[in-house]
Tab-separated table of C-alpha atoms in Angstrom:
chain	number	residue	atom	x	y	z
H	130	MET	CA	6.659	33.742	-21.989
H	131	PHE	CA	4.769	30.517	-21.999
H	132	THR	CA	7.004	27.446	-21.101
H	133	PRO	CA	5.320	24.043	-22.131
H	134	ILE	CA	5.226	21.319	-19.599
H	135	ASN	CA	7.327	18.245	-20.483
H	136	ILE	CA	5.981	14.823	-19.620
H	137	LEU	CA	7.759	11.483	-20.309
H	138	ILE	CA	5.637	8.362	-20.646
H	139	ILE	CA	7.656	5.275	-19.695
H	140	TYR	CA	6.125	2.075	-20.974
H	141	THR	CA	7.429	-1.120	-19.164
H	142	GLY	CA	4.909	-3.533	-20.469
H	143	GLY	CA	1.510	-4.694	-19.272
H	144	THR	CA	-1.935	-4.956	-20.743
H	145	ILE	CA	-2.444	-1.280	-21.401
H	146	GLY	CA	-0.093	-1.076	-24.238
H	147	MET	CA	-1.330	-3.864	-26.280
H	148	VAL	CA	-2.971	-2.949	-29.775
H	149	LYS	CA	-4.340	-5.097	-32.603
H	150	ASP	CA	-2.183	-5.405	-35.801
H	151	LYS	CA	-4.098	-4.036	-38.605
H	152	VAL	CA	-2.945	-6.949	-40.909
H	153	THR	CA	-3.073	-10.018	-38.606
H	154	GLY	CA	-5.569	-8.897	-36.021
H	155	SER	CA	-3.164	-9.990	-33.246
H	156	LEU	CA	-2.304	-7.883	-30.127
H	157	HIS	CA	1.114	-6.565	-30.143
H	158	PRO	CA	3.001	-3.814	-27.895
H	159	LEU	CA	2.482	-0.355	-29.100
H	160	ASN	CA	4.998	2.239	-29.840
H	161	GLY	CA	4.923	6.073	-29.468
H	162	LYS	CA	3.326	6.624	-32.917
H	163	GLU	CA	0.626	3.981	-32.222
H	164	LEU	CA	-0.009	5.477	-28.905
H	165	TYR	CA	-1.082	8.731	-30.592
H	166	GLU	CA	-3.087	6.763	-33.117
H	167	GLN	CA	-5.020	4.974	-30.291
H	168	ILE	CA	-5.631	8.220	-28.241
H	169	PRO	CA	-5.558	11.166	-30.783
H	170	ILE	CA	-6.769	13.508	-28.079
H	171	LEU	CA	-3.218	13.445	-26.554
H	172	GLY	CA	-2.219	15.825	-29.491
H	173	LYS	CA	-4.681	18.357	-28.029
H	174	PHE	CA	-2.665	18.688	-24.686
H	175	ASP	CA	-0.691	21.819	-24.429
H	176	TYR	CA	2.233	19.648	-22.941
H	177	HIS	CA	5.154	18.134	-24.828
H	178	ILE	CA	4.949	14.351	-24.345
H	179	ASP	CA	7.721	12.099	-25.078
H	180	PHE	CA	7.605	8.306	-24.889
H	181	HIS	CA	10.254	5.816	-23.660
H	182	SER	CA	9.854	2.037	-23.999
H	183	PHE	CA	11.570	-0.680	-22.052
H	184	ASP	CA	13.428	-3.213	-24.336
H	185	PRO	CA	12.359	-5.911	-23.847
H	186	LEU	CA	8.825	-5.182	-22.516
H	187	LEU	CA	7.889	-7.086	-19.472
H	188	ASP	CA	4.773	-8.672	-18.177
H	189	SER	CA	4.643	-7.422	-14.773
H	190	SER	CA	4.674	-10.888	-13.316
H	191	ASN	CA	8.274	-10.922	-14.479
H	192	MET	CA	9.277	-7.560	-12.761
H	193	ASN	CA	12.104	-7.869	-10.154
H	194	PRO	CA	14.351	-5.432	-8.333
H	195	LYS	CA	16.588	-5.394	-11.361
H	196	HIS	CA	13.938	-3.941	-13.435
H	197	TRP	CA	13.118	-1.434	-10.552
H	198	VAL	CA	16.541	-0.148	-11.001
H	199	ASP	CA	16.232	0.070	-14.676
H	200	LEU	CA	13.171	2.120	-14.113
H	201	ALA	CA	14.692	4.338	-11.474
H	202	ASN	CA	17.657	5.002	-14.015
H	203	VAL	CA	15.337	6.206	-16.630
H	204	ILE	CA	13.624	8.557	-14.229
H	205	GLU	CA	17.079	9.762	-12.866
H	206	GLU	CA	18.440	10.329	-16.361
H	207	ASN	CA	15.548	12.348	-17.516
H	208	TYR	CA	14.543	13.970	-14.243
H	209	GLU	CA	15.860	17.621	-15.038
H	210	GLU	CA	14.353	17.601	-18.582
H	211	TYR	CA	10.913	16.570	-17.699
H	212	ASP	CA	8.185	18.016	-15.233
H	213	GLY	CA	6.254	14.796	-14.727
H	214	PHE	CA	6.396	10.968	-15.403
H	215	VAL	CA	3.755	8.523	-16.191
H	216	VAL	CA	4.676	4.956	-15.972
H	217	LEU	CA	2.636	2.408	-17.977
H	218	HIS	CA	2.767	-0.940	-16.018
H	219	GLY	CA	1.073	-4.116	-15.687
H	220	SER	CA	-1.462	-4.118	-12.929
H	221	ASP	CA	-0.416	-7.443	-11.227
H	222	THR	CA	2.757	-6.158	-9.516
H	223	MET	CA	2.261	-2.487	-9.952
H	224	ALA	CA	1.829	-1.965	-6.235
H	225	TYR	CA	5.216	-3.500	-5.654
H	226	THR	CA	7.016	-1.337	-8.200
H	227	ALA	CA	5.210	1.889	-7.266
H	228	SER	CA	6.246	1.132	-3.538
H	229	ALA	CA	9.831	0.517	-4.513
H	230	MET	CA	10.055	3.626	-6.502
H	231	SER	CA	8.830	5.653	-3.500
H	232	PHE	CA	11.755	4.404	-1.436
H	233	MET	CA	14.423	4.444	-4.247
H	234	LEU	CA	13.559	8.006	-5.416
H	235	GLU	CA	14.663	9.978	-2.159
H	236	ASN	CA	13.651	13.768	-2.382
H	237	LEU	CA	11.354	13.069	-5.154
H	238	ASN	CA	9.640	16.563	-5.939
H	239	LYS	CA	7.873	15.552	-9.165
H	240	PRO	CA	4.967	13.271	-10.036
H	241	VAL	CA	5.639	9.896	-11.044
H	242	ILE	CA	2.189	8.351	-11.770
H	243	PHE	CA	1.765	4.805	-12.418
H	244	THR	CA	-1.228	3.611	-14.557
H	245	GLY	CA	-2.260	0.622	-16.709
H	246	SER	CA	-5.576	-1.055	-17.575
H	247	GLN	CA	-7.591	-4.142	-17.303
H	248	LEU	CA	-8.326	-4.081	-21.076
H	249	PRO	CA	-5.703	-3.425	-23.779
H	250	LEU	CA	-5.847	-0.179	-25.720
H	251	GLY	CA	-6.466	-2.282	-28.861
H	252	MET	CA	-9.942	-3.126	-27.484
H	253	ILE	CA	-12.943	-0.896	-27.914
H	254	ARG	CA	-13.926	-0.832	-24.307
H	255	SER	CA	-10.527	-0.392	-22.939
H	256	ASP	CA	-10.145	1.539	-19.654
H	257	GLY	CA	-6.740	2.481	-20.638
H	258	ARG	CA	-7.473	5.585	-22.389
H	259	GLU	CA	-9.093	7.323	-19.596
H	260	ASN	CA	-6.561	6.145	-17.095
H	261	LEU	CA	-3.622	7.393	-19.408
H	262	VAL	CA	-5.082	10.772	-20.137
H	263	THR	CA	-6.042	11.633	-16.536
H	264	ALA	CA	-2.576	10.219	-15.310
H	265	ILE	CA	-0.913	12.724	-17.829
H	266	GLU	CA	-3.140	15.526	-16.653
H	267	ILE	CA	-2.247	14.742	-13.004
H	268	SER	CA	1.483	14.480	-13.606
H	269	ALA	CA	1.280	17.985	-15.392
H	270	ALA	CA	-0.841	19.652	-12.618
H	271	ARG	CA	0.826	22.701	-11.276
H	272	GLU	CA	0.057	25.362	-8.869
H	273	GLU	CA	2.267	28.399	-8.689
H	274	GLU	CA	4.894	26.444	-10.672
H	275	THR	CA	4.928	23.687	-8.087
H	276	PRO	CA	3.712	20.255	-8.882
H	277	VAL	CA	0.398	19.310	-7.087
H	278	VAL	CA	1.436	15.664	-6.575
H	279	PRO	CA	5.143	15.395	-6.109
H	280	GLU	CA	5.115	11.837	-5.160
H	281	VAL	CA	4.769	8.338	-6.534
H	282	ALA	CA	1.110	7.473	-7.089
H	283	VAL	CA	-1.207	4.843	-8.817
H	284	TYR	CA	-3.959	6.213	-10.866
H	285	PHE	CA	-6.847	3.709	-11.749
H	286	GLU	CA	-10.527	4.056	-12.598
H	287	ASN	CA	-11.033	7.691	-11.115
H	288	LYS	CA	-8.840	7.482	-8.041
H	289	LEU	CA	-5.313	8.458	-7.465
H	290	LEU	CA	-3.710	6.712	-4.605
H	291	ARG	CA	-0.272	6.742	-2.852
H	292	GLY	CA	1.828	4.146	-4.415
H	293	ASN	CA	3.159	2.594	-1.404
H	294	ARG	CA	-0.279	2.441	0.240
H	295	THR	CA	-1.997	0.419	-2.645
H	296	SER	CA	-2.887	-3.302	-3.285
H	297	LYS	CA	-4.391	-4.846	-6.210
H	298	PHE	CA	-7.595	-6.486	-5.057
H	299	ASN	CA	-9.783	-7.085	-8.142
H	300	ALA	CA	-8.789	-8.874	-11.223
H	301	GLU	CA	-12.210	-8.575	-12.937
H	302	HIS	CA	-13.381	-4.855	-12.333
H	303	PHE	CA	-11.891	-1.611	-13.849
H	304	SER	CA	-11.403	-0.486	-10.092
H	305	ALA	CA	-8.623	-2.853	-9.363
H	306	PHE	CA	-6.550	-1.065	-6.736
H	307	MET	CA	-7.444	0.014	-3.205
H	308	SER	CA	-5.759	1.869	-0.322
H	309	GLY	CA	-7.333	0.544	2.881
H	310	ASN	CA	-5.577	2.703	5.329
H	311	TYR	CA	-4.912	6.015	3.490
H	312	PRO	CA	-7.393	8.292	1.640
H	313	PRO	CA	-7.161	8.911	-2.069
H	314	LEU	CA	-4.880	11.698	-3.160
H	315	ALA	CA	-7.395	12.714	-5.615
H	316	GLU	CA	-10.864	11.656	-6.918
H	317	VAL	CA	-11.689	12.164	-10.662
H	318	GLY	CA	-15.229	12.970	-12.058
H	319	VAL	CA	-16.013	15.953	-14.051
H	320	HIS	CA	-13.218	17.678	-12.092
H	321	ILE	CA	-9.988	16.414	-10.641
H	322	LYS	CA	-10.439	16.946	-6.972
H	323	PHE	CA	-7.237	16.883	-5.110
H	324	ASN	CA	-7.157	15.878	-1.421
H	325	TYR	CA	-4.313	18.514	-0.646
H	326	GLY	CA	-4.184	17.427	3.052
H	327	ALA	CA	-3.059	13.788	2.060
H	328	ILE	CA	-0.553	14.864	-0.411
H	329	LEU	CA	3.287	14.724	0.393
H	330	LYS	CA	4.619	18.302	0.445
H	331	PRO	CA	7.925	18.971	-1.682
H	332	ASN	CA	11.154	19.510	0.085
H	333	PHE	CA	12.937	21.054	-2.820
H	334	LYS	CA	16.147	18.986	-2.320
H	335	SER	CA	18.179	17.287	-4.826
H	336	LEU	CA	16.888	13.653	-6.097
H	337	LYS	CA	18.907	10.958	-4.495
H	338	VAL	CA	18.412	7.624	-6.211
H	339	HIS	CA	18.910	4.492	-4.272
H	340	LYS	CA	19.938	1.492	-6.498
H	341	GLU	CA	21.222	-1.138	-3.989
H	342	LEU	CA	18.379	-3.475	-3.066
H	343	ASP	CA	18.773	-6.562	-0.918
H	344	ASN	CA	16.141	-9.279	-1.594
H	345	ASN	CA	17.189	-11.754	1.040
H	346	ILE	CA	13.782	-11.691	2.540
H	347	THR	CA	10.830	-14.021	2.516
H	348	ILE	CA	7.123	-13.885	3.458
H	349	ILE	CA	5.434	-16.420	5.753
H	350	LYS	CA	1.769	-16.221	5.337
H	351	LEU	CA	0.021	-17.847	8.302
H	352	PHE	CA	-2.879	-20.151	7.767
H	353	PRO	CA	-4.813	-22.654	9.933
H	354	GLY	CA	-2.661	-25.955	10.068
H	355	ILE	CA	0.572	-24.530	8.690
H	356	SER	CA	3.319	-26.934	9.602
H	357	ASN	CA	6.256	-26.331	11.724
H	358	GLU	CA	8.308	-27.922	8.842
H	359	SER	CA	7.101	-25.246	6.450
H	360	VAL	CA	7.953	-22.482	8.842
H	361	MET	CA	11.309	-23.780	9.556
H	362	ALA	CA	12.136	-24.198	6.032
H	363	GLN	CA	11.493	-20.647	5.140
H	364	LEU	CA	13.415	-19.557	8.334
H	365	SER	CA	16.384	-21.614	7.246
H	366	ILE	CA	16.896	-20.052	3.859
H	367	PRO	CA	20.703	-19.430	3.367
H	368	GLY	CA	21.526	-15.705	3.748
H	369	LEU	CA	18.068	-14.820	4.789
H	370	ARG	CA	18.008	-11.350	6.586
H	371	ALA	CA	14.424	-10.511	7.049
H	372	VAL	CA	10.871	-12.216	7.310
H	373	ILE	CA	7.543	-10.579	6.694
H	374	LEU	CA	5.175	-12.519	8.908
H	375	GLU	CA	1.630	-12.113	7.586
H	376	THR	CA	-0.554	-12.712	10.484
H	377	TYR	CA	-4.346	-12.621	11.231
H	378	GLY	CA	-6.397	-9.568	12.129
H	379	SER	CA	-4.601	-7.161	14.296
H	380	GLY	CA	-1.357	-9.090	14.263
H	381	ASN	CA	-2.296	-12.340	15.811
H	382	ALA	CA	-0.601	-15.610	15.410
H	383	MET	CA	-0.970	-19.085	17.040
H	384	THR	CA	0.611	-19.592	20.299
H	385	ASP	CA	2.094	-23.047	19.347
H	386	LYS	CA	5.380	-23.589	21.258
H	387	CYS	CA	7.346	-24.837	18.283
H	388	PHE	CA	6.213	-21.879	16.185
H	389	LEU	CA	7.085	-19.392	18.626
H	390	GLU	CA	10.693	-21.004	19.290
H	391	ALA	CA	11.261	-21.044	15.621
H	392	ILE	CA	10.490	-17.232	15.416
H	393	GLY	CA	12.552	-16.584	18.544
H	394	THR	CA	15.461	-18.495	17.362
H	395	ALA	CA	15.366	-16.579	14.052
H	396	ILE	CA	15.558	-13.290	15.881
H	397	LYS	CA	18.376	-14.497	18.001
H	398	LYS	CA	20.240	-15.273	14.807
H	399	GLY	CA	19.842	-11.559	13.789
H	400	ILE	CA	16.968	-12.058	11.399
H	401	LEU	CA	14.521	-9.213	11.250
H	402	VAL	CA	10.772	-10.463	11.812
H	403	LEU	CA	8.134	-7.920	10.700
H	404	ASN	CA	4.529	-8.482	11.670
H	405	VAL	CA	2.149	-7.287	8.806
H	406	THR	CA	-1.708	-8.167	8.858
H	407	GLN	CA	-3.248	-10.078	6.165
H	408	CYS	CA	-6.259	-7.750	6.258
H	409	LYS	CA	-6.471	-5.005	3.585
H	410	LEU	CA	-7.777	-2.358	6.252
H	411	GLY	CA	-6.646	-2.104	9.730
H	412	SER	CA	-3.448	-2.240	11.525
H	413	VAL	CA	-1.256	-4.603	13.598
H	414	GLU	CA	-1.631	-3.828	17.383
H	415	MET	CA	0.939	-5.947	19.134
H	416	GLY	CA	-0.312	-7.020	22.463
H	417	LYS	CA	-3.862	-6.330	21.963
H	418	TYR	CA	-4.482	-10.050	22.197
H	419	LEU	CA	-2.519	-12.698	23.903
H	420	THR	CA	-1.792	-14.264	20.480
H	421	SER	CA	0.223	-11.115	19.576
H	422	ARG	CA	1.754	-10.357	22.793
H	423	GLU	CA	4.356	-13.013	22.919
H	424	LEU	CA	5.579	-12.025	19.563
H	425	GLY	CA	6.082	-8.504	20.807
H	426	GLU	CA	7.881	-9.711	23.712
H	427	MET	CA	10.393	-11.668	21.751
H	428	GLY	CA	11.313	-8.943	19.397
H	429	VAL	CA	8.895	-9.075	16.381
H	430	ILE	CA	8.520	-5.591	14.956
H	431	SER	CA	4.919	-4.295	14.204
H	432	GLY	CA	4.343	-3.350	10.736
H	433	LYS	CA	1.387	-1.182	11.870
H	434	ASP	CA	-0.750	-0.479	8.958
H	435	ILE	CA	1.858	-1.016	6.136
H	436	THR	CA	0.866	-3.197	3.141
H	437	THR	CA	2.671	-6.308	2.313
H	438	GLU	CA	3.856	-4.829	-1.006
H	439	SER	CA	5.374	-1.808	0.821
H	440	ALA	CA	6.893	-3.874	3.465
H	441	VAL	CA	8.691	-6.022	0.694
H	442	ALA	CA	9.953	-2.717	-1.016
H	443	LYS	CA	11.068	-0.953	2.183
H	444	LEU	CA	12.912	-3.917	3.610
H	445	MET	CA	14.894	-4.397	0.322
H	446	TYR	CA	15.556	-0.776	0.306
H	447	LEU	CA	16.803	-0.441	3.854
H	448	LEU	CA	18.747	-3.720	3.884
H	449	GLY	CA	20.490	-2.546	0.774
H	450	THR	CA	21.536	0.817	2.353
H	451	GLY	CA	24.205	-0.910	4.308
H	452	LEU	CA	22.682	0.188	7.612
H	453	GLY	CA	23.115	-1.872	10.727
H	454	MET	CA	20.233	-4.075	11.550
H	455	GLU	CA	19.254	-2.246	14.739
H	456	GLU	CA	18.931	0.873	12.551
H	457	VAL	CA	16.866	-0.895	9.995
H	458	LYS	CA	14.568	-2.124	12.830
H	459	LYS	CA	14.138	1.414	13.979
H	460	LEU	CA	13.292	2.767	10.551
H	461	MET	CA	10.954	-0.034	9.841
H	462	ALA	CA	8.731	1.496	12.625
H	463	TYR	CA	8.550	4.939	11.150
H	464	SER	CA	7.096	6.460	7.983
H	465	LEU	CA	9.845	7.362	5.510
H	466	ARG	CA	7.591	8.064	2.355
H	467	GLY	CA	4.134	8.168	3.891
H	468	GLU	CA	3.964	4.295	3.729
H	469	LEU	CA	2.622	3.977	7.208
H	470	THR	CA	0.834	5.732	10.075
H	471	SER	CA	3.468	6.642	12.625
H	472	SER	CA	2.487	7.291	16.268
């Protein structure tokens, strides 16, 4: 007996869902009926497709951890009923939300595919139609009754990327996302070519959703001439628990005495300091140069090849678990959801 595959499209907001009003000509957010009007080919799928919309819809610039919890709740509440999920999301903070979902949805054994567009569906040249159709097809892909992509991923312009490995790097072209340190999970042309060796394997355990997130973190992005006052101000934020230090190259920072003393004092206060490179490709290698050796000696943790977006989500998740800081430090160095390359 044929059992239809059930897919839930979750529209959080963003460019992809904007369509032109037939009367006024203005763009407005679509609903489920209008989605089928814009992409009638959806009706030819053998899948059962439902539509859930956030209320209110959000520009992705307004996304925050509370909305991540709302999204996780929708997936949790519908997890047993659907075989896959497609999340329509604005591209600006998509990498952050996808990274957060990867940590919040422990033991995920079904596809959660994020997609969006650079042009609204209501525009003739919109990239949203192909992005959405292919995202649905990927979320429904099965082999021997097992999902092909049982993880959180981002699909944009012919490439499927691991969600917690992505960064938005282009605001102009349809190819908006990159995964500098991890290969695509799939490349799409005439056929969808899955990179099976790169895709996480299902563990068939029960889904566990983590909803406690601690956002008492900050990012210090180094630049030539950054003042000690600026660094000290950020390190003095009340309640601060962790700092992402965006360094140069392979994890390098200035050897200015005041700067190093400020970082060292923060660590002695119990603040976790994570070294993440500003580069989109490559990894932090603490001690490779003198300019990173002192950071390592004072207790700064190497972020290895993790993205800033993933580091933000992982820290919020781990700090929210209630684990002690030493345990959090240990787990930041290891790959939990494929977010970094562990030695």
